[in-house]
XYZ file of C-alpha atoms in Angstrom:
364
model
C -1.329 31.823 29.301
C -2.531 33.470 26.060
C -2.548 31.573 22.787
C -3.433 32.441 19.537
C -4.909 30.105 17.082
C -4.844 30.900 13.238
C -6.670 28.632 10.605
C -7.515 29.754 6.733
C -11.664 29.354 7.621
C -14.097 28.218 9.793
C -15.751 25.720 7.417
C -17.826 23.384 8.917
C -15.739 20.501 9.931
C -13.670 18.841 11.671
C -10.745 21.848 12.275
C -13.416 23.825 13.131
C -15.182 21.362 15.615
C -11.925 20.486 17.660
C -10.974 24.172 17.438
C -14.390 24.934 19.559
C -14.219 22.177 21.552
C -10.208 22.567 22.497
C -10.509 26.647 23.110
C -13.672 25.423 25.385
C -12.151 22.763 27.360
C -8.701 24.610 27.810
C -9.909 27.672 29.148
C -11.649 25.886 32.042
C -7.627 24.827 32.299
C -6.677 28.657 32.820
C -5.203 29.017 29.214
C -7.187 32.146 27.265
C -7.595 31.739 23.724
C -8.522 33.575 20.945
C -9.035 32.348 16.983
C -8.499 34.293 13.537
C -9.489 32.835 10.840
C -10.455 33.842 7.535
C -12.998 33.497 4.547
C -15.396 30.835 3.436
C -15.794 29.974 -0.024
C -19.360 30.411 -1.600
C -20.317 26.794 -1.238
C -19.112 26.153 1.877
C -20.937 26.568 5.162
C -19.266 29.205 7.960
C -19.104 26.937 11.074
C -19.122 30.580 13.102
C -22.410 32.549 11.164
C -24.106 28.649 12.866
C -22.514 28.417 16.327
C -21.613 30.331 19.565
C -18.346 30.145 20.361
C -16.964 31.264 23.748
C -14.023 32.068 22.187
C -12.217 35.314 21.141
C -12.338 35.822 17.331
C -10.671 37.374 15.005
C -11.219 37.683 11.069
C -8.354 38.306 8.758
C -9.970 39.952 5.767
C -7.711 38.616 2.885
C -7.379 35.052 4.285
C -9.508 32.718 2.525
C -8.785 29.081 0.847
C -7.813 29.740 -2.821
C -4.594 30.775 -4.260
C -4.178 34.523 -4.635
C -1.002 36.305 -4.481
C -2.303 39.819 -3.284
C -4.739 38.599 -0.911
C -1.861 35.942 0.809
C 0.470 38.939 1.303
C -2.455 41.326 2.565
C -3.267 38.490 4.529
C 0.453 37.964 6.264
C 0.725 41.467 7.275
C -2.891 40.977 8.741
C -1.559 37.920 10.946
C 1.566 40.302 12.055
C -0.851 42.712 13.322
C -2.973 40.450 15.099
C 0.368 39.057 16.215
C 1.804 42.467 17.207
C -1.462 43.988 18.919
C -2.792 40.899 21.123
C 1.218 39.433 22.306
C 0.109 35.936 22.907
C 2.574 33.209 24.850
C 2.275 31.174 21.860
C 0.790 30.294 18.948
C -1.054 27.618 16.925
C -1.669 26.928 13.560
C -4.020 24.963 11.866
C -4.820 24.287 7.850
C -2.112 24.372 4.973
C -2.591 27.800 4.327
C -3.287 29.200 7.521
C -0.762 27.205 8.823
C 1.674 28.464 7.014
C 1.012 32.493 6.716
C 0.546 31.749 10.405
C 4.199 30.186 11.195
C 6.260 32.495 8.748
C 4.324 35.836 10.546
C 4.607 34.502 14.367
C 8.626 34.171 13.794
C 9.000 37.053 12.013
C 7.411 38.882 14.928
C 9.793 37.756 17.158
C 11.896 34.048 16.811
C 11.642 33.348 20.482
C 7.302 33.227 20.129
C 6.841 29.338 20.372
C 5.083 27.969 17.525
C 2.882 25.171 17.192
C 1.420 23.405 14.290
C -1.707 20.862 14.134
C -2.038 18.393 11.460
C -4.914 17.506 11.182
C -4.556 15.012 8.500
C -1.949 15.126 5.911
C -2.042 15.159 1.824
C -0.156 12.279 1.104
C -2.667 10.572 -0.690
C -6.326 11.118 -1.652
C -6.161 15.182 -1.691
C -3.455 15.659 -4.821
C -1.614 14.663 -7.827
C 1.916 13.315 -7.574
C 3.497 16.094 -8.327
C 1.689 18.317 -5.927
C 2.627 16.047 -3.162
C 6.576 17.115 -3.715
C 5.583 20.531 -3.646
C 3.402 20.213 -0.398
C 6.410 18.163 1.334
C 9.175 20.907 0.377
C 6.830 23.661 1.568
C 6.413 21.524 4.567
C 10.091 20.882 5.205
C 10.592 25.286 4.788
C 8.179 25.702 7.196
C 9.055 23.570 9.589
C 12.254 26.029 9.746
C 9.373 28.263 11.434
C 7.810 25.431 13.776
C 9.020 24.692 17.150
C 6.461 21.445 18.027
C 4.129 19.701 15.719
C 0.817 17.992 17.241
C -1.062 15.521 15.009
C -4.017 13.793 16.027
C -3.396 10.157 15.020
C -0.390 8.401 14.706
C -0.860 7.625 11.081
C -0.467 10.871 10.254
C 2.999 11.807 12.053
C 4.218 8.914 10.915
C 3.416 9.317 7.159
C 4.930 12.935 7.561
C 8.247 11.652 9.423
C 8.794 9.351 6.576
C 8.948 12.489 4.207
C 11.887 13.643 6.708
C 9.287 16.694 7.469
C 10.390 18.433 10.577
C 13.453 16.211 11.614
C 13.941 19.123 14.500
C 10.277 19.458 15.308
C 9.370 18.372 19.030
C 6.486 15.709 17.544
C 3.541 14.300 19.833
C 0.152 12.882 18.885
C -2.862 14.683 20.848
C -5.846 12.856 19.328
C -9.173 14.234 18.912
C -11.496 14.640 21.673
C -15.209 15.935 22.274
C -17.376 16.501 25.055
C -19.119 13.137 26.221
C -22.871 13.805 26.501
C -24.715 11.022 29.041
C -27.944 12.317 28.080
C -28.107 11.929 24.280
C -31.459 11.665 22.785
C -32.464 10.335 18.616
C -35.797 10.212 17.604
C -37.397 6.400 18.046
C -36.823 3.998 15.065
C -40.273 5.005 12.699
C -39.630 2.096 10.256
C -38.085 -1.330 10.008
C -35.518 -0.865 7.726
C -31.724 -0.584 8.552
C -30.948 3.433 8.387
C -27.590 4.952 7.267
C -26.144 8.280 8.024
C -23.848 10.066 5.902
C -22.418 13.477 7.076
C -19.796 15.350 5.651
C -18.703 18.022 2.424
C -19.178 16.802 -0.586
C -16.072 16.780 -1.873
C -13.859 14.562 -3.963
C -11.623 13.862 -1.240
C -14.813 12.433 1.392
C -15.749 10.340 -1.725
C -19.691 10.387 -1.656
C -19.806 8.617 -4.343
C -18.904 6.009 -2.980
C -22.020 5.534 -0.295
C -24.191 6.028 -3.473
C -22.696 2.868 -4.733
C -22.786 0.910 -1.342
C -26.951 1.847 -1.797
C -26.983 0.502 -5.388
C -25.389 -2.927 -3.981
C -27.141 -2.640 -1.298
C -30.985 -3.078 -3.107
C -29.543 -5.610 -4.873
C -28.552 -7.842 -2.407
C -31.468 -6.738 0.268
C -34.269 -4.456 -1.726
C -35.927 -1.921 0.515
C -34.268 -3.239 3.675
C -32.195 0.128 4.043
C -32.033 3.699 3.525
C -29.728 6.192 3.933
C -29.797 9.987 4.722
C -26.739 12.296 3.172
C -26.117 15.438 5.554
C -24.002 18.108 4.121
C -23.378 20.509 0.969
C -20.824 21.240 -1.544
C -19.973 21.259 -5.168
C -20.928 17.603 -6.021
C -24.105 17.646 -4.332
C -26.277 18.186 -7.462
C -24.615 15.430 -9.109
C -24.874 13.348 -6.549
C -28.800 13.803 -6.621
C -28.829 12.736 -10.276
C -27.127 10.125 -9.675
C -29.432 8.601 -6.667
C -32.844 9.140 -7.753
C -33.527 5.864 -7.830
C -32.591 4.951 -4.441
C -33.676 5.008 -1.344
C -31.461 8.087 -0.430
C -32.240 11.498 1.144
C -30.290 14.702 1.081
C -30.597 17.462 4.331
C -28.109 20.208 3.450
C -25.934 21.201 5.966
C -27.857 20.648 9.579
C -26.861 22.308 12.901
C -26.883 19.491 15.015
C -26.958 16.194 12.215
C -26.881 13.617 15.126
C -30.529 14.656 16.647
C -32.126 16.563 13.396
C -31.769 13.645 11.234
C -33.790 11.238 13.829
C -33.524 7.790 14.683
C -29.804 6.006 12.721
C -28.293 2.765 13.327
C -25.051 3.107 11.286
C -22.485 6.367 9.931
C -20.842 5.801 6.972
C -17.512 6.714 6.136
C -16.301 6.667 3.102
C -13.131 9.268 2.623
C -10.476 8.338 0.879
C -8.156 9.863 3.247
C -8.975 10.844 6.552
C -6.880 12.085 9.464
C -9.274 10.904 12.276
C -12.816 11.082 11.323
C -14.496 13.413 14.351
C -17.799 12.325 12.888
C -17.095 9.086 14.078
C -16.801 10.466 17.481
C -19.565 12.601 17.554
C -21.544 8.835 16.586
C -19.967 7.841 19.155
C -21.969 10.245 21.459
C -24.803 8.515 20.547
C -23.894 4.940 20.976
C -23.937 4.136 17.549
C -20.617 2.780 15.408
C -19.173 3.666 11.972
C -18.564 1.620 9.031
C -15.757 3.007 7.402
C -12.909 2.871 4.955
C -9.609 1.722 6.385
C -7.744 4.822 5.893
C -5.410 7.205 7.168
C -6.079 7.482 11.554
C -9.542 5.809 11.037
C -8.572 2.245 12.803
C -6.887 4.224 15.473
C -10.229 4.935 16.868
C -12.247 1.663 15.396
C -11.118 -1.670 16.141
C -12.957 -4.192 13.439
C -16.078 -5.876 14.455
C -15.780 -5.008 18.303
C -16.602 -1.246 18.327
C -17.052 -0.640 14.326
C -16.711 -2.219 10.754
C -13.711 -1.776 8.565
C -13.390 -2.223 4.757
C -10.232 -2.237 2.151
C -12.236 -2.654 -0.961
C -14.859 -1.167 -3.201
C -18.658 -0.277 -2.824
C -19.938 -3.906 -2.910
C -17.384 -5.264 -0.227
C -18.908 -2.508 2.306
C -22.606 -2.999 1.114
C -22.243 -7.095 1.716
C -20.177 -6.010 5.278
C -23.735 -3.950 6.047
C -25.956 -6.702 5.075
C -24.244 -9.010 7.090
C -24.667 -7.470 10.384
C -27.606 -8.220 12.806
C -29.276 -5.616 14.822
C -27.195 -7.748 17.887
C -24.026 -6.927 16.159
C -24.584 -3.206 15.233
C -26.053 -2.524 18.837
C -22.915 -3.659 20.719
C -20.483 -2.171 18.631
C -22.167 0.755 19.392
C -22.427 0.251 22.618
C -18.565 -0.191 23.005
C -17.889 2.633 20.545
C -19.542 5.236 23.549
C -16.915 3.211 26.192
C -13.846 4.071 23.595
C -14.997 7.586 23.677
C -15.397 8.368 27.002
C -11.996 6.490 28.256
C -9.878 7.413 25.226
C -11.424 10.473 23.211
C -12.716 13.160 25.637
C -12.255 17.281 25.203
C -10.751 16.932 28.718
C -7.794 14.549 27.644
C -7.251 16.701 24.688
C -7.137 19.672 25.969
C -4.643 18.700 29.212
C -1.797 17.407 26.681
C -1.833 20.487 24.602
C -1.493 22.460 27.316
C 1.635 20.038 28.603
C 2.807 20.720 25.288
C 2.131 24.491 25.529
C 4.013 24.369 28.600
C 6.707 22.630 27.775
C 7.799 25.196 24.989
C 7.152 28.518 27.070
């Protein structure tokens, strides 16, 4: 079986993770795959240019994140050729705009190809303005005219999309995230006796940085010098968020190849999105035995069930920052602990990649 994955860009991140680890695990399955993709944008970090993939893959010259007429139609015909030279037995589509180039092209090829499309989060909230919102769902309810099965990796996220009546014909399932479970992770011994906080991510509106900077400020107010935290990542707000932290106990990386072991020893990730899907950074945590606190949103208590394998907030800054300073070392060591036994019974590449190829299978 040949499938053919299209996404706007490698960025890294989550789509780009589970694209590597999926296309991995699935060929050891017997199911070849091959990935176009397009364009970074300037301040964004090319998960490809950083990582060897085992995969086939493809760039589409004129496919890249921001709205542009000539380069989305140059970009289409691309797709069809890609389409029309390499004949896959299906294909998959990932991102909003990849996704849906992707869908329109495969069908237009031929109607029979089967067509998949991950979500991998959705826009309801978080991402846009109200209006924009309509316009995503009725571009979501055209396409879906082009989609013959829809995968999304919690059940938050279908469910929020069903409720918009997008893809009332679709064949739906939920395939959540999985990685490869490492037995033999390694961090760097504890240097210091403080409490130390890991942030990965883009910096981006949407992931809400901002936010962990506050958690810090509450936090040396209710406990000074008893934690620090280390930012990994890039993008447009990260100056800003430097001005805004010079006063705390905060460090910023840039974007690091491996986060978990570069960064050295951590006892808690932060999450602070205000709209996630999943959250694979929890995961890759995870890996390490070591547990999130996070925002309650979107798929995020699908994988993190309060105070037994992770922390869970509702509220602003200084709710999380007096959740933190609550915990003992007893507490956070456990939850990681049972964190890594969530991951390797519910979360693996292996279970992921079996039920999309069921799902490939089922539609070829």
């Amino acid at each position: 079986m040949k499938v053919l994955h299209i996404i706007t860009r490698m960025n890294t991140g989550g789509p780009a993770v589970f694209l590597n680890h999926l296309t991995t695990s699935i060929d050891k399955l017997g199911c070849q795959s091959v990935i176009a993709y397009g364009f970074c944008e300037s301040n964004e970090s090319d998960y490809t240019n950083n990582h060897k993939l085992k995969t086939e893959l493809v760039k589409i010259k004129s496919l890249h994140r921001s709205l542009s007429p000539r380069d989305d139609i140059r970009a289409f015909f691309q797709i069809r050729k890609i389409i029309k030279q390499m004949k896959p037995d299906l294909v998959n589509t990932h991102t909003s705009k990849g996704g849906g180039l992707g869908r329109v092209a495969a069908k237009s090829v031929s109607r029979k190809l089967p067509v998949v499309h991950t979500f991998h989060g959705h826009l309801i909230y978080g991402y846009f303005a109200k209006y924009k919102i309509f316009v995503f769902t009725l571009i979501e309810k055209f396409l879906a005219l082009f989609t013959d099965a829809a995968a999304s990796i919690t059940q938050e996220t279908q469910d929020s999309l069903r409720r918009l009546k997008i893809g009332k014909k679709m064949k739906w399932q939920v395939i959540r995230l999985g990685i490869p479970v490492n037995q033999n992770t390694f961090l760097a011994p504890k240097s210091n006796n403080k409490t130390n906080l890991l942030w990965v991510g883009r910096f981006t509106d949407i992931k809400d940085p901002f936010y962990a900077v506050s958690v810090m400020h509450e936090l040396e107010k209710l406990s000074p010098g008893k934690f620090d935290l280390t930012m990994v990542g890039g993008g447009e707000l990260l100056e800003e968020l430097k001005l805004r932290s010079k006063s705390l106990p905060i460090s910023f990386t840039g974007w690091l190849d491996k986060p978990f072991e570069s960064v050295g020893y951590f006892d808690l990730l932060l999450l602070t999105s205000k709209n996630e899907g999943m959250g694979l950074v929890m995961l890759e945590a995870a890996n390490y035995s070591r547990a999130t606190v996070a925002r309650n949103v979107g798929g995020v208590g699908e994988f993190v069930t309060d105070n037994k394998n992770g922390f869970l907030v509702t509220g602003d800054a200084d709710q999380m920052a007096n959740r933190i300073n609550s915990l003992t070392n007893e507490i956070i060591d456990q939850a990681g602990k049972n964190c890594k036994l969530v991951l390797e019974n519910e979360f693996t590449d292996t279970v992921m990649a079996n039920n999309y190829l069921k799902l490939y299978k089922s539609l070829i």
